[in-house]
PDB file of C-alpha atoms in Angstrom:
ATOM      1  CA  ALA G  26      -0.092   0.000  -0.162  1.00  0.00           C
ATOM      2  CA  GLN G  27       0.938   3.325  -0.470  1.00  0.00           C
ATOM      3  CA  SER G  28       2.353   5.597   2.197  1.00  0.00           C
ATOM      4  CA  VAL G  29       1.854   9.815   1.920  1.00  0.00           C
ATOM      5  CA  SER G  30       4.152  11.491   3.664  1.00  0.00           C
ATOM      6  CA  GLN G  31       4.405  15.482   3.844  1.00  0.00           C
ATOM      7  CA  HIS G  32       7.273  17.545   5.237  1.00  0.00           C
ATOM      8  CA  ASN G  33       5.776  20.090   7.547  1.00  0.00           C
ATOM      9  CA  HIS G  34       3.584  19.616   9.786  1.00  0.00           C
ATOM     10  CA  HIS G  35       2.750  23.014  10.616  1.00  0.00           C
ATOM     11  CA  VAL G  36       3.724  26.221   8.370  1.00  0.00           C
ATOM     12  CA  ILE G  37       3.261  29.841   9.664  1.00  0.00           C
ATOM     13  CA  LEU G  38       4.455  32.819   6.618  1.00  0.00           C
ATOM     14  CA  SER G  39       2.810  36.565   6.376  1.00  0.00           C
ATOM     15  CA  GLU G  40       1.180  37.563   3.862  1.00  0.00           C
ATOM     16  CA  ALA G  41       2.329  37.517   0.284  1.00  0.00           C
ATOM     17  CA  ALA G  42       5.529  35.566   1.280  1.00  0.00           C
ATOM     18  CA  SER G  43       5.440  31.979  -1.389  1.00  0.00           C
ATOM     19  CA  LEU G  44       4.202  28.540  -0.098  1.00  0.00           C
ATOM     20  CA  GLU G  45       5.594  25.783  -0.900  1.00  0.00           C
ATOM     21  CA  LEU G  46       4.696  22.326   0.830  1.00  0.00           C
ATOM     22  CA  GLY G  47       6.281  18.617   0.056  1.00  0.00           C
ATOM     23  CA  CYS G  48       4.440  15.663  -0.206  1.00  0.00           C
ATOM     24  CA  ASN G  49       6.397  12.703  -1.140  1.00  0.00           C
ATOM     25  CA  TYR G  50       4.579   8.862  -1.543  1.00  0.00           C
ATOM     26  CA  SER G  51       5.901   5.161  -1.360  1.00  0.00           C
ATOM     27  CA  TYR G  52       6.438   3.446  -4.804  1.00  0.00           C
ATOM     28  CA  GLY G  53       5.915   4.351  -9.121  1.00  0.00           C
ATOM     29  CA  GLY G  54       3.510   2.653 -11.346  1.00  0.00           C
ATOM     30  CA  THR G  55       0.546   4.704 -12.134  1.00  0.00           C
ATOM     31  CA  VAL G  56      -0.201   7.171  -9.805  1.00  0.00           C
ATOM     32  CA  ASN G  57      -2.862   9.870  -9.113  1.00  0.00           C
ATOM     33  CA  LEU G  58      -2.153  12.653  -7.195  1.00  0.00           C
ATOM     34  CA  PHE G  59      -4.361  15.188  -5.355  1.00  0.00           C
ATOM     35  CA  TRP G  60      -3.844  17.923  -2.924  1.00  0.00           C
ATOM     36  CA  TYR G  61      -7.424  18.815  -0.708  1.00  0.00           C
ATOM     37  CA  VAL G  62      -7.552  21.797   1.383  1.00  0.00           C
ATOM     38  CA  GLN G  63      -9.984  21.980   4.225  1.00  0.00           C
ATOM     39  CA  TYR G  64     -10.175  25.635   5.715  1.00  0.00           C
ATOM     40  CA  PRO G  65     -11.413  25.957   9.460  1.00  0.00           C
ATOM     41  CA  GLY G  66     -14.983  24.352   9.846  1.00  0.00           C
ATOM     42  CA  GLN G  67     -14.900  23.673   6.538  1.00  0.00           C
ATOM     43  CA  HIS G  68     -15.643  20.429   4.628  1.00  0.00           C
ATOM     44  CA  LEU G  69     -12.631  18.854   2.555  1.00  0.00           C
ATOM     45  CA  GLN G  70     -12.426  20.412  -1.291  1.00  0.00           C
ATOM     46  CA  LEU G  71      -9.835  19.576  -4.001  1.00  0.00           C
ATOM     47  CA  LEU G  72      -7.284  21.795  -4.390  1.00  0.00           C
ATOM     48  CA  LEU G  73      -6.396  20.043  -7.810  1.00  0.00           C
ATOM     49  CA  LYS G  74      -5.274  16.453  -9.470  1.00  0.00           C
ATOM     50  CA  TYR G  75      -2.927  14.629 -11.699  1.00  0.00           C
ATOM     51  CA  PHE G  76      -4.214  12.220 -13.961  1.00  0.00           C
ATOM     52  CA  SER G  77      -1.178  12.499 -16.578  1.00  0.00           C
ATOM     53  CA  GLY G  78       0.116  14.926 -19.234  1.00  0.00           C
ATOM     54  CA  ASP G  79       1.718  17.688 -17.842  1.00  0.00           C
ATOM     55  CA  PRO G  80       3.827  17.661 -14.644  1.00  0.00           C
ATOM     56  CA  LEU G  81       2.666  21.077 -14.073  1.00  0.00           C
ATOM     57  CA  VAL G  82      -1.269  21.751 -13.130  1.00  0.00           C
ATOM     58  CA  LYS G  83      -2.862  24.349 -12.107  1.00  0.00           C
ATOM     59  CA  GLY G  84      -6.111  24.153  -9.802  1.00  0.00           C
ATOM     60  CA  ILE G  85      -8.645  26.844  -7.734  1.00  0.00           C
ATOM     61  CA  LYS G  86      -7.318  29.963  -5.681  1.00  0.00           C
ATOM     62  CA  GLY G  87      -3.941  29.984  -7.567  1.00  0.00           C
ATOM     63  CA  PHE G  88      -2.396  26.652  -6.040  1.00  0.00           C
ATOM     64  CA  GLU G  89      -0.185  24.693  -8.339  1.00  0.00           C
ATOM     65  CA  ALA G  90       2.014  21.318  -7.956  1.00  0.00           C
ATOM     66  CA  GLU G  91       4.665  20.128 -10.013  1.00  0.00           C
ATOM     67  CA  PHE G  92       4.287  16.090 -10.554  1.00  0.00           C
ATOM     68  CA  ILE G  93       8.181  14.849 -10.253  1.00  0.00           C
ATOM     69  CA  LYS G  94       7.868  10.831 -11.172  1.00  0.00           C
ATOM     70  CA  SER G  95      11.344  10.867 -10.682  1.00  0.00           C
ATOM     71  CA  LYS G  96      11.575  12.280  -7.302  1.00  0.00           C
ATOM     72  CA  PHE G  97       8.023  10.285  -6.219  1.00  0.00           C
ATOM     73  CA  SER G  98       6.987  13.915  -5.285  1.00  0.00           C
ATOM     74  CA  PHE G  99       3.819  16.277  -5.670  1.00  0.00           C
ATOM     75  CA  ASN G 100       4.781  19.687  -4.336  1.00  0.00           C
ATOM     76  CA  LEU G 101       1.849  21.991  -3.970  1.00  0.00           C
ATOM     77  CA  ARG G 102       2.740  25.910  -4.747  1.00  0.00           C
ATOM     78  CA  LYS G 103       1.680  29.350  -4.288  1.00  0.00           C
ATOM     79  CA  PRO G 104       3.824  31.760  -5.482  1.00  0.00           C
ATOM     80  CA  SER G 105       1.780  34.535  -3.048  1.00  0.00           C
ATOM     81  CA  VAL G 106      -0.160  33.785  -0.248  1.00  0.00           C
ATOM     82  CA  GLN G 107      -3.798  35.420   1.353  1.00  0.00           C
ATOM     83  CA  TRP G 108      -4.740  35.261   4.882  1.00  0.00           C
ATOM     84  CA  SER G 109      -7.387  33.402   3.321  1.00  0.00           C
ATOM     85  CA  ASP G 110      -4.995  30.095   2.886  1.00  0.00           C
ATOM     86  CA  THR G 111      -5.001  29.937   6.570  1.00  0.00           C
ATOM     87  CA  ALA G 112      -5.929  26.334   6.167  1.00  0.00           C
ATOM     88  CA  GLU G 113      -5.187  22.256   6.612  1.00  0.00           C
ATOM     89  CA  TYR G 114      -3.498  20.731   3.445  1.00  0.00           C
ATOM     90  CA  PHE G 115      -3.899  17.311   2.275  1.00  0.00           C
ATOM     91  CA  CYS G 116      -1.477  15.380  -0.007  1.00  0.00           C
ATOM     92  CA  ALA G 117      -3.198  11.811  -1.416  1.00  0.00           C
ATOM     93  CA  VAL G 118      -2.255   9.047  -3.781  1.00  0.00           C
ATOM     94  CA  ASN G 119      -4.877   6.929  -5.338  1.00  0.00           C
ATOM     95  CA  ASP G 120      -3.791   3.412  -4.060  1.00  0.00           C
ATOM     96  CA  ASP G 121      -5.892   0.858  -6.034  1.00  0.00           C
ATOM     97  CA  TYR G 122      -9.521   1.818  -4.843  1.00  0.00           C
ATOM     98  CA  LYS G 123      -8.921   3.737  -1.932  1.00  0.00           C
ATOM     99  CA  LEU G 124      -7.236   7.426  -1.363  1.00  0.00           C
ATOM    100  CA  SER G 125      -3.790   7.589   0.918  1.00  0.00           C
ATOM    101  CA  PHE G 126      -3.528  10.685   2.468  1.00  0.00           C
ATOM    102  CA  GLY G 127      -0.699  12.006   4.112  1.00  0.00           C
ATOM    103  CA  ALA G 128      -0.898  13.523   7.884  1.00  0.00           C
ATOM    104  CA  GLY G 129      -1.468  17.378   6.447  1.00  0.00           C
ATOM    105  CA  THR G 130      -0.023  20.487   6.850  1.00  0.00           C
ATOM    106  CA  THR G 131      -1.764  23.284   9.024  1.00  0.00           C
ATOM    107  CA  VAL G 132      -0.624  26.605   6.822  1.00  0.00           C
ATOM    108  CA  THR G 133      -1.425  30.196   9.722  1.00  0.00           C
ATOM    109  CA  VAL G 134      -1.211  32.950   7.535  1.00  0.00           C
ATOM    110  CA  ARG G 135      -0.536  36.449   9.771  1.00  0.00           C
ATOM    111  CA  ALA G 136      -2.548  39.318   8.180  1.00  0.00           C
TER     112      ALA G 136
ATOM    113  CA  ASP P  14     -22.607  20.439  -7.609  1.00  0.00           C
ATOM    114  CA  VAL P  15     -22.138  17.232  -4.955  1.00  0.00           C
ATOM    115  CA  LYS P  16     -23.920  17.332  -1.694  1.00  0.00           C
ATOM    116  CA  VAL P  17     -22.484  14.987   0.552  1.00  0.00           C
ATOM    117  CA  THR P  18     -24.422  15.323   4.408  1.00  0.00           C
ATOM    118  CA  GLN P  19     -24.054  14.317   7.417  1.00  0.00           C
ATOM    119  CA  SER P  20     -25.960  14.045   9.614  1.00  0.00           C
ATOM    120  CA  SER P  21     -24.796  15.543  12.927  1.00  0.00           C
ATOM    121  CA  ARG P  22     -21.507  17.894  13.251  1.00  0.00           C
ATOM    122  CA  TYR P  23     -21.797  16.773  17.057  1.00  0.00           C
ATOM    123  CA  LEU P  24     -22.537  13.960  18.982  1.00  0.00           C
ATOM    124  CA  VAL P  25     -21.488  13.275  22.327  1.00  0.00           C
ATOM    125  CA  LYS P  26     -21.857   9.739  23.340  1.00  0.00           C
ATOM    126  CA  ARG P  27     -21.300   7.282  26.441  1.00  0.00           C
ATOM    127  CA  THR P  28     -18.903   4.427  27.041  1.00  0.00           C
ATOM    128  CA  GLY P  29     -20.173   1.180  25.789  1.00  0.00           C
ATOM    129  CA  GLU P  30     -23.215   2.590  23.932  1.00  0.00           C
ATOM    130  CA  LYS P  31     -23.704   1.672  20.318  1.00  0.00           C
ATOM    131  CA  VAL P  32     -23.747   4.830  18.113  1.00  0.00           C
ATOM    132  CA  PHE P  33     -24.785   5.299  14.504  1.00  0.00           C
ATOM    133  CA  LEU P  34     -23.238   8.109  11.984  1.00  0.00           C
ATOM    134  CA  GLU P  35     -25.091   8.399   8.943  1.00  0.00           C
ATOM    135  CA  CYS P  36     -24.010  10.111   5.298  1.00  0.00           C
ATOM    136  CA  VAL P  37     -26.139  10.908   2.161  1.00  0.00           C
ATOM    137  CA  GLN P  38     -24.858  12.045  -1.250  1.00  0.00           C
ATOM    138  CA  ASP P  39     -27.157  13.542  -3.938  1.00  0.00           C
ATOM    139  CA  MET P  40     -24.946  12.549  -7.378  1.00  0.00           C
ATOM    140  CA  ASP P  41     -26.419   8.645  -7.245  1.00  0.00           C
ATOM    141  CA  HIS P  42     -22.133   7.943  -6.584  1.00  0.00           C
ATOM    142  CA  GLU P  43     -21.344   4.485  -6.445  1.00  0.00           C
ATOM    143  CA  ASN P  44     -18.434   4.416  -4.191  1.00  0.00           C
ATOM    144  CA  MET P  45     -18.594   5.980  -0.689  1.00  0.00           C
ATOM    145  CA  PHE P  46     -16.300   5.930   1.909  1.00  0.00           C
ATOM    146  CA  TRP P  47     -15.833   6.230   5.770  1.00  0.00           C
ATOM    147  CA  TYR P  48     -12.914   7.735   7.492  1.00  0.00           C
ATOM    148  CA  ARG P  49     -11.639   9.212  11.071  1.00  0.00           C
ATOM    149  CA  GLN P  50      -9.679  12.283  11.489  1.00  0.00           C
ATOM    150  CA  ASP P  51      -6.853  12.347  13.673  1.00  0.00           C
ATOM    151  CA  PRO P  52      -4.247  15.445  14.337  1.00  0.00           C
ATOM    152  CA  GLY P  53      -1.104  14.242  13.035  1.00  0.00           C
ATOM    153  CA  LEU P  54      -2.377  11.114  11.001  1.00  0.00           C
ATOM    154  CA  GLY P  55      -4.188  12.713   8.297  1.00  0.00           C
ATOM    155  CA  LEU P  56      -7.314  10.563   7.704  1.00  0.00           C
ATOM    156  CA  ARG P  57      -7.583   6.941   7.798  1.00  0.00           C
ATOM    157  CA  LEU P  58     -10.235   4.962   5.944  1.00  0.00           C
ATOM    158  CA  ILE P  59     -12.490   2.860   7.722  1.00  0.00           C
ATOM    159  CA  TYR P  60     -14.909   1.022   5.778  1.00  0.00           C
ATOM    160  CA  PHE P  61     -16.368   1.692   1.795  1.00  0.00           C
ATOM    161  CA  SER P  62     -18.754   0.311  -0.022  1.00  0.00           C
ATOM    162  CA  TYR P  63     -18.476   0.371  -4.114  1.00  0.00           C
ATOM    163  CA  ASP P  64     -22.146  -0.255  -4.480  1.00  0.00           C
ATOM    164  CA  VAL P  65     -25.167  -1.144  -2.676  1.00  0.00           C
ATOM    165  CA  LYS P  66     -25.382  -4.005  -0.323  1.00  0.00           C
ATOM    166  CA  MET P  67     -21.609  -4.315  -0.619  1.00  0.00           C
ATOM    167  CA  LYS P  68     -18.545  -2.830   1.772  1.00  0.00           C
ATOM    168  CA  GLU P  69     -15.059  -3.837   2.554  1.00  0.00           C
ATOM    169  CA  LYS P  70     -12.756  -3.388   4.681  1.00  0.00           C
ATOM    170  CA  GLY P  71     -10.742  -0.288   4.844  1.00  0.00           C
ATOM    171  CA  ASP P  72      -7.224   0.231   7.154  1.00  0.00           C
ATOM    172  CA  ILE P  73      -9.008   0.441  10.348  1.00  0.00           C
ATOM    173  CA  PRO P  74     -11.865  -1.537  10.365  1.00  0.00           C
ATOM    174  CA  GLU P  75     -11.560  -3.045  14.212  1.00  0.00           C
ATOM    175  CA  GLY P  76     -14.435  -1.409  16.427  1.00  0.00           C
ATOM    176  CA  TYR P  77     -16.787  -0.558  13.654  1.00  0.00           C
ATOM    177  CA  SER P  78     -19.749  -2.137  11.077  1.00  0.00           C
ATOM    178  CA  VAL P  79     -20.995  -0.486   8.154  1.00  0.00           C
ATOM    179  CA  SER P  80     -24.259  -0.680   6.265  1.00  0.00           C
ATOM    180  CA  ARG P  81     -25.940   0.708   2.731  1.00  0.00           C
ATOM    181  CA  GLU P  82     -29.004  -0.283   2.112  1.00  0.00           C
ATOM    182  CA  LYS P  83     -29.634   2.198  -0.246  1.00  0.00           C
ATOM    183  CA  LYS P  84     -27.193   3.834  -2.814  1.00  0.00           C
ATOM    184  CA  GLU P  85     -27.356   7.348  -1.619  1.00  0.00           C
ATOM    185  CA  ARG P  86     -26.973   6.370   2.562  1.00  0.00           C
ATOM    186  CA  PHE P  87     -23.551   4.883   3.824  1.00  0.00           C
ATOM    187  CA  SER P  88     -24.226   4.162   7.747  1.00  0.00           C
ATOM    188  CA  LEU P  89     -21.309   3.797   9.676  1.00  0.00           C
ATOM    189  CA  ILE P  90     -22.278   2.194  13.261  1.00  0.00           C
ATOM    190  CA  LEU P  91     -19.712   1.716  16.687  1.00  0.00           C
ATOM    191  CA  GLU P  92     -20.641  -1.193  17.762  1.00  0.00           C
ATOM    192  CA  SER P  93     -19.729  -0.867  21.282  1.00  0.00           C
ATOM    193  CA  ALA P  94     -18.169   3.187  21.359  1.00  0.00           C
ATOM    194  CA  SER P  95     -14.965   3.397  23.355  1.00  0.00           C
ATOM    195  CA  THR P  96     -12.722   6.144  24.496  1.00  0.00           C
ATOM    196  CA  ASN P  97     -10.300   6.058  21.882  1.00  0.00           C
ATOM    197  CA  GLN P  98     -12.852   6.255  18.828  1.00  0.00           C
ATOM    198  CA  THR P  99     -13.569   9.656  19.811  1.00  0.00           C
ATOM    199  CA  SER P 100     -12.198  11.790  16.547  1.00  0.00           C
ATOM    200  CA  MET P 101     -13.532  13.533  13.556  1.00  0.00           C
ATOM    201  CA  TYR P 102     -15.062  11.022  10.731  1.00  0.00           C
ATOM    202  CA  LEU P 103     -15.830  11.796   7.487  1.00  0.00           C
ATOM    203  CA  CYS P 104     -17.990  10.701   5.273  1.00  0.00           C
ATOM    204  CA  ALA P 105     -17.035  10.777   1.036  1.00  0.00           C
ATOM    205  CA  SER P 106     -18.481   9.740  -1.699  1.00  0.00           C
ATOM    206  CA  ARG P 107     -17.016   9.404  -6.156  1.00  0.00           C
ATOM    207  CA  PRO P 108     -19.437   8.018  -9.049  1.00  0.00           C
ATOM    208  CA  THR P 109     -16.598   4.738  -9.540  1.00  0.00           C
ATOM    209  CA  LEU P 110     -14.110   2.746  -8.519  1.00  0.00           C
ATOM    210  CA  GLY P 111     -11.524   3.297 -11.523  1.00  0.00           C
ATOM    211  CA  GLY P 112      -9.754   6.557 -13.029  1.00  0.00           C
ATOM    212  CA  GLY P 113      -8.661   8.258 -10.460  1.00  0.00           C
ATOM    213  CA  GLN P 114     -11.487   9.947 -10.263  1.00  0.00           C
ATOM    214  CA  PRO P 115     -11.557  12.595  -6.907  1.00  0.00           C
ATOM    215  CA  GLN P 116     -13.900  12.222  -3.587  1.00  0.00           C
ATOM    216  CA  HIS P 117     -16.537  14.543  -2.195  1.00  0.00           C
ATOM    217  CA  PHE P 118     -16.864  15.046   1.723  1.00  0.00           C
ATOM    218  CA  GLY P 119     -19.257  15.875   4.180  1.00  0.00           C
ATOM    219  CA  ASP P 120     -18.121  17.893   6.815  1.00  0.00           C
ATOM    220  CA  GLY P 121     -17.666  15.761   9.040  1.00  0.00           C
ATOM    221  CA  THR P 122     -19.221  14.397  12.927  1.00  0.00           C
ATOM    222  CA  ARG P 123     -17.018  15.293  15.838  1.00  0.00           C
ATOM    223  CA  LEU P 124     -17.936  12.113  18.062  1.00  0.00           C
ATOM    224  CA  SER P 125     -16.706  12.205  21.701  1.00  0.00           C
ATOM    225  CA  ILE P 126     -16.282   9.317  23.333  1.00  0.00           C
ATOM    226  CA  LEU P 127     -16.956   9.633  27.243  1.00  0.00           C
TER     227      LEU P 127
END
């Protein structure tokens, strides 16, 4: 079964700073990769997904992620964060019938 | 827009009680899932169902059972609640198993077992 590692447990940033969250999964083959976000008090929402093709995928709210097959990585980026990006972010990998999730990264953006 | 509705946002029960968590989706999805979310552990799959009356164990099924009598409804049952089952429970659905389609999540039920 896949295991998913998110490098940071908690990240604290100021507004307009750039954000990068690391995600690595355990083994190769055909993978489908996802980033989900959970804003305080809300349900998990899909930020972006990778199935195939261009390894640089763009999602909602200015987020993007890069799939690097050789590194088993799918890192999330945003060039300039806003206070409203304060949330918990989860990386997930499609593992046969299910999703395997990372432990999550809490992002706090200071105004 | 897909709507996944969980019956309660907050629930408090006592040790030994039988607890039912309900989830309903309105998009005729075949697959439904129950996860628990704990700090530092992310989401862990308890059970999933790929069709009516069909169920499969996930990674942490011990102490839980599920029921799917109708396509839109997937229930999680704690047979005899224990304090280590205090957690946030998330229900999700998606159209089919294949193709890595994203799952759609409910708001969650925060369950406390006293």
